[in-house]
């Protein structure tokens, strides 16, 4: 083989090698130009991991935060009297926020979840402050609030909450109920307890729900006398066969974090005596 052919073969192999390297770079990092948009393995892995962490944050929220912040994470916007701040807001996530604004929000939420908020009912959740959550779990909660996948996460919150609140076996309305009715008919009234709360509605994040307090029970007929529009909810109409859930836990009425005479978490200053909840 003469020298010219050897040189041509070497050049060809170099071109093939460079082209292969270029293709691998695109495969690993993605490509977005000339009307082409390929996500890339690395970017896909980042997205997949963030979605997973948002879902895990949803589970944590459903288990720990609903009593104060609500089933949908909207606080008093969801139901009057809930003391927790609204978290499921467009103002807390993209595309309403720039990357820098998201980081600032995330840092603030991380600090609040870690250390609590003096003068309110919000306790410290970090294990470093005798709370139940580690740093990674707190970060997952922050991602639920601030991630571009936040809306999917809140749908998981409602799904997990409804699963946790289901009766076994499931209970349903046996007949439609109007806003003024004070007696509801269930397919099965067994196991209910007077003064416990029930929830009707809230099957999806966009569906309003009503909380009812049980006043009396007739297990033989499935008839339940109730107080309507309880716990800050509004009286609604409900169709027959709608599922009935265990009602929400009442939010705590104390203690106020950092109240005078206590040691505030994370070295914060004590709350003023007149601090609101």
PDB file of C-alpha atoms in Angstrom:
ATOM      1  CA  UNK A   1       0.000   0.000   0.000  1.00  0.00           C
ATOM      2  CA  UNK A   2       1.467   3.334  -0.997  1.00  0.00           C
ATOM      3  CA  UNK A   3       1.821   6.323   1.277  1.00  0.00           C
ATOM      4  CA  UNK A   4      -1.026   8.307  -0.335  1.00  0.00           C
ATOM      5  CA  UNK A   5      -3.533   5.539   0.308  1.00  0.00           C
ATOM      6  CA  UNK A   6      -2.362   5.216   3.910  1.00  0.00           C
ATOM      7  CA  UNK A   7      -2.819   8.938   4.429  1.00  0.00           C
ATOM      8  CA  UNK A   8      -6.330   8.840   2.923  1.00  0.00           C
ATOM      9  CA  UNK A   9      -7.304   5.915   5.154  1.00  0.00           C
ATOM     10  CA  UNK A  10      -5.972   7.718   8.228  1.00  0.00           C
ATOM     11  CA  UNK A  11      -7.860  10.874   7.305  1.00  0.00           C
ATOM     12  CA  UNK A  12     -11.026   8.844   6.751  1.00  0.00           C
ATOM     13  CA  UNK A  13     -10.671   7.138  10.117  1.00  0.00           C
ATOM     14  CA  UNK A  14     -10.119  10.509  11.806  1.00  0.00           C
ATOM     15  CA  UNK A  15     -13.275  11.896  10.173  1.00  0.00           C
ATOM     16  CA  UNK A  16     -15.280   8.847  11.233  1.00  0.00           C
ATOM     17  CA  UNK A  17     -13.879   9.157  14.768  1.00  0.00           C
ATOM     18  CA  UNK A  18     -14.685  12.854  14.981  1.00  0.00           C
ATOM     19  CA  UNK A  19     -18.191  12.285  13.624  1.00  0.00           C
ATOM     20  CA  UNK A  20     -18.743   9.478  16.131  1.00  0.00           C
ATOM     21  CA  UNK A  21     -17.535  11.726  18.951  1.00  0.00           C
ATOM     22  CA  UNK A  22     -19.910  14.465  17.769  1.00  0.00           C
ATOM     23  CA  UNK A  23     -22.852  12.037  17.707  1.00  0.00           C
ATOM     24  CA  UNK A  24     -22.025  10.795  21.207  1.00  0.00           C
ATOM     25  CA  UNK A  25     -21.827  14.392  22.455  1.00  0.00           C
ATOM     26  CA  UNK A  26     -25.301  15.056  21.044  1.00  0.00           C
ATOM     27  CA  UNK A  27     -26.632  11.816  22.515  1.00  0.00           C
ATOM     28  CA  UNK A  28     -25.216  12.672  25.929  1.00  0.00           C
ATOM     29  CA  UNK A  29     -25.883  16.423  26.096  1.00  0.00           C
ATOM     30  CA  UNK A  30     -28.692  17.078  23.635  1.00  0.00           C
ATOM     31  CA  UNK A  31     -28.970  19.371  20.630  1.00  0.00           C
ATOM     32  CA  UNK A  32     -31.235  22.296  19.860  1.00  0.00           C
ATOM     33  CA  UNK A  33     -30.570  24.081  16.567  1.00  0.00           C
ATOM     34  CA  UNK A  34     -31.818  24.330  12.994  1.00  0.00           C
ATOM     35  CA  UNK A  35     -35.306  23.342  14.094  1.00  0.00           C
ATOM     36  CA  UNK A  36     -34.031  20.153  15.730  1.00  0.00           C
ATOM     37  CA  UNK A  37     -34.529  19.494  19.435  1.00  0.00           C
ATOM     38  CA  UNK A  38     -32.983  16.374  20.964  1.00  0.00           C
ATOM     39  CA  UNK A  39     -33.022  16.258  24.752  1.00  0.00           C
ATOM     40  CA  UNK A  40     -29.988  14.062  25.306  1.00  0.00           C
ATOM     41  CA  UNK A  41     -29.320  11.336  27.828  1.00  0.00           C
ATOM     42  CA  UNK A  42     -27.852  13.603  30.491  1.00  0.00           C
ATOM     43  CA  UNK A  43     -30.667  16.141  30.312  1.00  0.00           C
ATOM     44  CA  UNK A  44     -33.275  13.371  30.290  1.00  0.00           C
ATOM     45  CA  UNK A  45     -31.714  11.882  33.418  1.00  0.00           C
ATOM     46  CA  UNK A  46     -31.792  15.278  35.168  1.00  0.00           C
ATOM     47  CA  UNK A  47     -35.466  15.754  34.275  1.00  0.00           C
ATOM     48  CA  UNK A  48     -36.345  12.233  35.371  1.00  0.00           C
ATOM     49  CA  UNK A  49     -34.592  12.712  38.722  1.00  0.00           C
ATOM     50  CA  UNK A  50     -36.297  16.053  39.357  1.00  0.00           C
ATOM     51  CA  UNK A  51     -39.722  14.567  38.595  1.00  0.00           C
ATOM     52  CA  UNK A  52     -38.992  11.688  40.968  1.00  0.00           C
ATOM     53  CA  UNK A  53     -38.001  14.102  43.739  1.00  0.00           C
ATOM     54  CA  UNK A  54     -41.131  16.193  43.152  1.00  0.00           C
ATOM     55  CA  UNK A  55     -43.264  13.051  43.492  1.00  0.00           C
ATOM     56  CA  UNK A  56     -41.473  12.130  46.712  1.00  0.00           C
ATOM     57  CA  UNK A  57     -42.036  15.662  47.969  1.00  0.00           C
ATOM     58  CA  UNK A  58     -45.741  15.167  47.218  1.00  0.00           C
ATOM     59  CA  UNK A  59     -45.830  12.068  49.417  1.00  0.00           C
ATOM     60  CA  UNK A  60     -44.085  13.950  52.236  1.00  0.00           C
ATOM     61  CA  UNK A  61     -46.507  16.859  51.925  1.00  0.00           C
ATOM     62  CA  UNK A  62     -49.531  14.574  51.951  1.00  0.00           C
ATOM     63  CA  UNK A  63     -48.293  12.858  55.108  1.00  0.00           C
ATOM     64  CA  UNK A  64     -47.116  15.904  57.052  1.00  0.00           C
ATOM     65  CA  UNK A  65     -48.470  19.199  55.762  1.00  0.00           C
ATOM     66  CA  UNK A  66     -52.130  18.918  54.743  1.00  0.00           C
ATOM     67  CA  UNK A  67     -53.602  19.802  58.142  1.00  0.00           C
ATOM     68  CA  UNK A  68     -52.273  23.369  57.871  1.00  0.00           C
ATOM     69  CA  UNK A  69     -51.733  23.917  54.130  1.00  0.00           C
ATOM     70  CA  UNK A  70     -54.707  21.955  52.785  1.00  0.00           C
ATOM     71  CA  UNK A  71     -55.323  19.023  50.465  1.00  0.00           C
ATOM     72  CA  UNK A  72     -54.273  21.063  47.415  1.00  0.00           C
ATOM     73  CA  UNK A  73     -51.577  23.136  49.137  1.00  0.00           C
ATOM     74  CA  UNK A  74     -53.489  26.402  48.745  1.00  0.00           C
ATOM     75  CA  UNK A  75     -54.015  27.219  52.413  1.00  0.00           C
ATOM     76  CA  UNK A  76     -56.830  29.658  53.135  1.00  0.00           C
ATOM     77  CA  UNK A  77     -57.455  30.014  49.385  1.00  0.00           C
ATOM     78  CA  UNK A  78     -58.644  26.406  49.546  1.00  0.00           C
ATOM     79  CA  UNK A  79     -60.537  26.522  52.827  1.00  0.00           C
ATOM     80  CA  UNK A  80     -61.074  29.357  55.294  1.00  0.00           C
ATOM     81  CA  UNK A  81     -59.217  29.035  58.567  1.00  0.00           C
ATOM     82  CA  UNK A  82     -56.246  27.017  57.369  1.00  0.00           C
ATOM     83  CA  UNK A  83     -53.188  28.630  59.022  1.00  0.00           C
ATOM     84  CA  UNK A  84     -50.578  27.476  56.505  1.00  0.00           C
ATOM     85  CA  UNK A  85     -49.387  29.787  53.747  1.00  0.00           C
ATOM     86  CA  UNK A  86     -50.616  29.009  50.204  1.00  0.00           C
ATOM     87  CA  UNK A  87     -47.819  27.075  48.471  1.00  0.00           C
ATOM     88  CA  UNK A  88     -49.438  25.755  45.301  1.00  0.00           C
ATOM     89  CA  UNK A  89     -49.210  29.047  43.428  1.00  0.00           C
ATOM     90  CA  UNK A  90     -47.983  29.964  39.950  1.00  0.00           C
ATOM     91  CA  UNK A  91     -45.955  32.743  41.588  1.00  0.00           C
ATOM     92  CA  UNK A  92     -43.770  30.087  43.255  1.00  0.00           C
ATOM     93  CA  UNK A  93     -42.591  28.288  40.093  1.00  0.00           C
ATOM     94  CA  UNK A  94     -41.662  28.623  36.409  1.00  0.00           C
ATOM     95  CA  UNK A  95     -42.618  30.004  33.990  1.00  0.00           C
ATOM     96  CA  UNK A  96     -43.729  32.910  36.193  1.00  0.00           C
ATOM     97  CA  UNK A  97     -40.257  33.057  37.780  1.00  0.00           C
ATOM     98  CA  UNK A  98     -36.802  33.329  36.260  1.00  0.00           C
ATOM     99  CA  UNK A  99     -34.093  30.861  37.239  1.00  0.00           C
ATOM    100  CA  UNK A 100     -32.641  33.379  39.705  1.00  0.00           C
ATOM    101  CA  UNK A 101     -36.068  34.046  41.222  1.00  0.00           C
ATOM    102  CA  UNK A 102     -36.721  30.315  41.579  1.00  0.00           C
ATOM    103  CA  UNK A 103     -33.431  29.914  43.446  1.00  0.00           C
ATOM    104  CA  UNK A 104     -34.292  32.796  45.779  1.00  0.00           C
ATOM    105  CA  UNK A 105     -37.727  31.301  46.477  1.00  0.00           C
ATOM    106  CA  UNK A 106     -36.230  27.845  47.007  1.00  0.00           C
ATOM    107  CA  UNK A 107     -33.688  29.189  49.492  1.00  0.00           C
ATOM    108  CA  UNK A 108     -36.427  30.966  51.443  1.00  0.00           C
ATOM    109  CA  UNK A 109     -38.686  27.895  51.544  1.00  0.00           C
ATOM    110  CA  UNK A 110     -35.757  25.697  52.534  1.00  0.00           C
ATOM    111  CA  UNK A 111     -34.966  28.006  55.444  1.00  0.00           C
ATOM    112  CA  UNK A 112     -38.600  28.152  56.562  1.00  0.00           C
ATOM    113  CA  UNK A 113     -39.078  24.378  56.459  1.00  0.00           C
ATOM    114  CA  UNK A 114     -35.747  23.802  58.177  1.00  0.00           C
ATOM    115  CA  UNK A 115     -36.124  26.363  60.961  1.00  0.00           C
ATOM    116  CA  UNK A 116     -39.846  27.058  61.150  1.00  0.00           C
ATOM    117  CA  UNK A 117     -41.193  30.581  61.322  1.00  0.00           C
ATOM    118  CA  UNK A 118     -41.153  32.473  64.586  1.00  0.00           C
ATOM    119  CA  UNK A 119     -44.495  33.984  65.553  1.00  0.00           C
ATOM    120  CA  UNK A 120     -46.517  31.362  63.642  1.00  0.00           C
ATOM    121  CA  UNK A 121     -47.539  27.709  63.993  1.00  0.00           C
ATOM    122  CA  UNK A 122     -44.905  26.645  61.448  1.00  0.00           C
ATOM    123  CA  UNK A 123     -42.477  24.376  63.358  1.00  0.00           C
ATOM    124  CA  UNK A 124     -38.917  23.451  62.369  1.00  0.00           C
ATOM    125  CA  UNK A 125     -38.892  20.217  60.357  1.00  0.00           C
ATOM    126  CA  UNK A 126     -35.146  19.622  60.193  1.00  0.00           C
ATOM    127  CA  UNK A 127     -33.634  16.804  62.227  1.00  0.00           C
ATOM    128  CA  UNK A 128     -30.987  19.301  63.310  1.00  0.00           C
ATOM    129  CA  UNK A 129     -33.812  21.176  65.072  1.00  0.00           C
ATOM    130  CA  UNK A 130     -35.449  18.003  66.454  1.00  0.00           C
ATOM    131  CA  UNK A 131     -37.808  17.709  63.490  1.00  0.00           C
ATOM    132  CA  UNK A 132     -38.552  14.523  61.486  1.00  0.00           C
ATOM    133  CA  UNK A 133     -37.031  15.352  58.080  1.00  0.00           C
ATOM    134  CA  UNK A 134     -33.496  15.113  56.725  1.00  0.00           C
ATOM    135  CA  UNK A 135     -31.975  17.691  54.379  1.00  0.00           C
ATOM    136  CA  UNK A 136     -32.810  15.702  51.249  1.00  0.00           C
ATOM    137  CA  UNK A 137     -36.471  15.336  52.233  1.00  0.00           C
ATOM    138  CA  UNK A 138     -36.678  19.082  52.842  1.00  0.00           C
ATOM    139  CA  UNK A 139     -35.197  19.668  49.389  1.00  0.00           C
ATOM    140  CA  UNK A 140     -37.875  17.379  47.910  1.00  0.00           C
ATOM    141  CA  UNK A 141     -40.587  19.487  49.553  1.00  0.00           C
ATOM    142  CA  UNK A 142     -38.971  22.630  48.168  1.00  0.00           C
ATOM    143  CA  UNK A 143     -38.940  21.101  44.673  1.00  0.00           C
ATOM    144  CA  UNK A 144     -42.647  20.292  44.998  1.00  0.00           C
ATOM    145  CA  UNK A 145     -43.266  24.010  45.499  1.00  0.00           C
ATOM    146  CA  UNK A 146     -40.758  25.562  43.074  1.00  0.00           C
ATOM    147  CA  UNK A 147     -40.063  23.019  40.302  1.00  0.00           C
ATOM    148  CA  UNK A 148     -41.275  23.386  36.724  1.00  0.00           C
ATOM    149  CA  UNK A 149     -42.969  20.030  37.403  1.00  0.00           C
ATOM    150  CA  UNK A 150     -44.739  21.408  40.476  1.00  0.00           C
ATOM    151  CA  UNK A 151     -48.244  21.122  39.000  1.00  0.00           C
ATOM    152  CA  UNK A 152     -47.770  17.393  38.412  1.00  0.00           C
ATOM    153  CA  UNK A 153     -46.526  17.134  41.987  1.00  0.00           C
ATOM    154  CA  UNK A 154     -49.646  18.754  43.443  1.00  0.00           C
ATOM    155  CA  UNK A 155     -51.787  16.294  41.495  1.00  0.00           C
ATOM    156  CA  UNK A 156     -49.832  13.535  43.253  1.00  0.00           C
ATOM    157  CA  UNK A 157     -50.517  15.248  46.603  1.00  0.00           C
ATOM    158  CA  UNK A 158     -54.276  15.060  46.005  1.00  0.00           C
ATOM    159  CA  UNK A 159     -54.041  11.482  44.740  1.00  0.00           C
ATOM    160  CA  UNK A 160     -52.027  10.369  47.783  1.00  0.00           C
ATOM    161  CA  UNK A 161     -54.284  12.301  50.152  1.00  0.00           C
ATOM    162  CA  UNK A 162     -57.425  10.718  48.742  1.00  0.00           C
ATOM    163  CA  UNK A 163     -55.876   7.276  48.968  1.00  0.00           C
ATOM    164  CA  UNK A 164     -54.971   7.892  52.630  1.00  0.00           C
ATOM    165  CA  UNK A 165     -58.452   9.240  53.433  1.00  0.00           C
ATOM    166  CA  UNK A 166     -60.442   6.420  51.827  1.00  0.00           C
ATOM    167  CA  UNK A 167     -62.656   4.279  53.990  1.00  0.00           C
ATOM    168  CA  UNK A 168     -62.288   0.545  53.728  1.00  0.00           C
ATOM    169  CA  UNK A 169     -64.612  -0.559  52.266  1.00  0.00           C
ATOM    170  CA  UNK A 170     -65.277   2.647  50.351  1.00  0.00           C
ATOM    171  CA  UNK A 171     -68.236   4.817  51.273  1.00  0.00           C
ATOM    172  CA  UNK A 172     -70.431   6.638  48.746  1.00  0.00           C
ATOM    173  CA  UNK A 173     -73.496   8.842  48.759  1.00  0.00           C
ATOM    174  CA  UNK A 174     -76.547   6.677  48.122  1.00  0.00           C
ATOM    175  CA  UNK A 175     -78.546   9.748  47.066  1.00  0.00           C
ATOM    176  CA  UNK A 176     -77.800  13.237  45.812  1.00  0.00           C
ATOM    177  CA  UNK A 177     -77.373  15.994  48.412  1.00  0.00           C
ATOM    178  CA  UNK A 178     -78.255  19.672  48.106  1.00  0.00           C
ATOM    179  CA  UNK A 179     -76.468  22.527  49.909  1.00  0.00           C
ATOM    180  CA  UNK A 180     -79.232  22.816  52.519  1.00  0.00           C
ATOM    181  CA  UNK A 181     -79.623  19.134  53.381  1.00  0.00           C
ATOM    182  CA  UNK A 182     -78.563  18.165  56.895  1.00  0.00           C
ATOM    183  CA  UNK A 183     -78.981  14.406  56.445  1.00  0.00           C
ATOM    184  CA  UNK A 184     -76.987  12.341  53.969  1.00  0.00           C
ATOM    185  CA  UNK A 185     -77.604   8.778  52.874  1.00  0.00           C
ATOM    186  CA  UNK A 186     -74.588   6.465  52.555  1.00  0.00           C
ATOM    187  CA  UNK A 187     -74.197   3.031  51.020  1.00  0.00           C
ATOM    188  CA  UNK A 188     -72.594   1.969  54.322  1.00  0.00           C
ATOM    189  CA  UNK A 189     -72.567   3.958  57.568  1.00  0.00           C
ATOM    190  CA  UNK A 190     -70.770   1.347  59.650  1.00  0.00           C
ATOM    191  CA  UNK A 191     -67.615   2.369  61.474  1.00  0.00           C
ATOM    192  CA  UNK A 192     -68.433   6.081  61.542  1.00  0.00           C
ATOM    193  CA  UNK A 193     -68.013   7.997  64.798  1.00  0.00           C
ATOM    194  CA  UNK A 194     -70.080  10.950  66.007  1.00  0.00           C
ATOM    195  CA  UNK A 195     -68.155  14.272  65.886  1.00  0.00           C
ATOM    196  CA  UNK A 196     -65.684  12.924  63.321  1.00  0.00           C
ATOM    197  CA  UNK A 197     -65.311  14.814  60.041  1.00  0.00           C
ATOM    198  CA  UNK A 198     -66.189  13.619  56.542  1.00  0.00           C
ATOM    199  CA  UNK A 199     -65.077  15.062  53.208  1.00  0.00           C
ATOM    200  CA  UNK A 200     -67.082  14.993  49.997  1.00  0.00           C
ATOM    201  CA  UNK A 201     -65.377  16.098  46.775  1.00  0.00           C
ATOM    202  CA  UNK A 202     -61.737  16.902  46.086  1.00  0.00           C
ATOM    203  CA  UNK A 203     -61.264  13.879  43.818  1.00  0.00           C
ATOM    204  CA  UNK A 204     -59.028  16.050  41.621  1.00  0.00           C
ATOM    205  CA  UNK A 205     -56.997  19.165  42.329  1.00  0.00           C
ATOM    206  CA  UNK A 206     -59.559  21.403  40.573  1.00  0.00           C
ATOM    207  CA  UNK A 207     -62.632  19.968  42.303  1.00  0.00           C
ATOM    208  CA  UNK A 208     -63.963  21.826  45.338  1.00  0.00           C
ATOM    209  CA  UNK A 209     -64.803  19.824  48.428  1.00  0.00           C
ATOM    210  CA  UNK A 210     -66.935  20.185  51.530  1.00  0.00           C
ATOM    211  CA  UNK A 211     -66.231  19.077  55.093  1.00  0.00           C
ATOM    212  CA  UNK A 212     -69.096  17.762  57.218  1.00  0.00           C
ATOM    213  CA  UNK A 213     -69.211  16.900  60.938  1.00  0.00           C
ATOM    214  CA  UNK A 214     -71.141  13.788  61.971  1.00  0.00           C
ATOM    215  CA  UNK A 215     -73.941  14.524  64.475  1.00  0.00           C
ATOM    216  CA  UNK A 216     -75.742  11.175  64.544  1.00  0.00           C
ATOM    217  CA  UNK A 217     -75.640   7.835  62.723  1.00  0.00           C
ATOM    218  CA  UNK A 218     -78.229   5.210  61.828  1.00  0.00           C
ATOM    219  CA  UNK A 219     -76.184   2.253  60.629  1.00  0.00           C
ATOM    220  CA  UNK A 220     -79.282   0.214  59.772  1.00  0.00           C
ATOM    221  CA  UNK A 221     -80.518   2.718  57.188  1.00  0.00           C
ATOM    222  CA  UNK A 222     -77.201   4.371  56.281  1.00  0.00           C
ATOM    223  CA  UNK A 223     -78.619   7.730  57.304  1.00  0.00           C
ATOM    224  CA  UNK A 224     -76.175  10.247  58.807  1.00  0.00           C
ATOM    225  CA  UNK A 225     -77.127  13.609  60.283  1.00  0.00           C
ATOM    226  CA  UNK A 226     -74.376  16.147  59.664  1.00  0.00           C
ATOM    227  CA  UNK A 227     -73.262  19.704  60.205  1.00  0.00           C
ATOM    228  CA  UNK A 228     -72.687  21.198  56.765  1.00  0.00           C
ATOM    229  CA  UNK A 229     -69.923  23.554  55.589  1.00  0.00           C
ATOM    230  CA  UNK A 230     -67.649  22.683  58.509  1.00  0.00           C
ATOM    231  CA  UNK A 231     -64.011  23.679  59.088  1.00  0.00           C
ATOM    232  CA  UNK A 232     -64.160  26.689  56.791  1.00  0.00           C
ATOM    233  CA  UNK A 233     -65.567  24.848  53.770  1.00  0.00           C
ATOM    234  CA  UNK A 234     -68.682  25.831  51.808  1.00  0.00           C
ATOM    235  CA  UNK A 235     -71.940  23.887  51.426  1.00  0.00           C
ATOM    236  CA  UNK A 236     -72.064  22.283  47.975  1.00  0.00           C
ATOM    237  CA  UNK A 237     -74.333  20.045  45.936  1.00  0.00           C
ATOM    238  CA  UNK A 238     -73.128  16.453  45.624  1.00  0.00           C
ATOM    239  CA  UNK A 239     -74.315  13.792  43.209  1.00  0.00           C
ATOM    240  CA  UNK A 240     -75.243  10.240  44.132  1.00  0.00           C
ATOM    241  CA  UNK A 241     -72.409   7.677  44.138  1.00  0.00           C
ATOM    242  CA  UNK A 242     -69.786  10.346  44.880  1.00  0.00           C
ATOM    243  CA  UNK A 243     -67.096   8.966  47.191  1.00  0.00           C
ATOM    244  CA  UNK A 244     -67.063  10.056  50.832  1.00  0.00           C
ATOM    245  CA  UNK A 245     -63.673  10.326  52.551  1.00  0.00           C
ATOM    246  CA  UNK A 246     -62.434  10.641  56.083  1.00  0.00           C
ATOM    247  CA  UNK A 247     -62.378  14.339  56.873  1.00  0.00           C
ATOM    248  CA  UNK A 248     -59.224  16.416  57.269  1.00  0.00           C
ATOM    249  CA  UNK A 249     -57.407  16.731  60.560  1.00  0.00           C
ATOM    250  CA  UNK A 250     -58.046  19.995  62.350  1.00  0.00           C
ATOM    251  CA  UNK A 251     -54.979  22.249  62.249  1.00  0.00           C
ATOM    252  CA  UNK A 252     -53.138  22.705  65.547  1.00  0.00           C
ATOM    253  CA  UNK A 253     -53.916  25.744  67.670  1.00  0.00           C
ATOM    254  CA  UNK A 254     -50.433  25.929  69.197  1.00  0.00           C
ATOM    255  CA  UNK A 255     -47.755  26.314  70.229  1.00  0.00           C
ATOM    256  CA  UNK A 256     -46.576  29.535  68.661  1.00  0.00           C
ATOM    257  CA  UNK A 257     -42.992  29.031  67.540  1.00  0.00           C
ATOM    258  CA  UNK A 258     -40.535  31.237  69.395  1.00  0.00           C
ATOM    259  CA  UNK A 259     -43.098  32.482  71.904  1.00  0.00           C
ATOM    260  CA  UNK A 260     -41.645  34.553  74.749  1.00  0.00           C
ATOM    261  CA  UNK A 261     -39.984  32.316  77.311  1.00  0.00           C
ATOM    262  CA  UNK A 262     -39.071  29.621  74.768  1.00  0.00           C
ATOM    263  CA  UNK A 263     -35.878  29.031  72.791  1.00  0.00           C
ATOM    264  CA  UNK A 264     -36.512  29.798  69.093  1.00  0.00           C
ATOM    265  CA  UNK A 265     -35.069  27.355  66.531  1.00  0.00           C
ATOM    266  CA  UNK A 266     -31.972  28.161  64.475  1.00  0.00           C
ATOM    267  CA  UNK A 267     -30.998  31.088  66.699  1.00  0.00           C
ATOM    268  CA  UNK A 268     -33.958  33.243  65.657  1.00  0.00           C
ATOM    269  CA  UNK A 269     -35.273  36.017  67.864  1.00  0.00           C
ATOM    270  CA  UNK A 270     -38.310  35.428  70.063  1.00  0.00           C
ATOM    271  CA  UNK A 271     -41.691  36.439  68.728  1.00  0.00           C
ATOM    272  CA  UNK A 272     -43.417  39.495  70.086  1.00  0.00           C
ATOM    273  CA  UNK A 273     -46.185  38.643  72.595  1.00  0.00           C
ATOM    274  CA  UNK A 274     -48.871  39.861  70.184  1.00  0.00           C
ATOM    275  CA  UNK A 275     -47.602  37.824  67.232  1.00  0.00           C
ATOM    276  CA  UNK A 276     -50.392  36.384  65.100  1.00  0.00           C
ATOM    277  CA  UNK A 277     -50.744  32.723  64.213  1.00  0.00           C
TER     278      UNK A 277
END
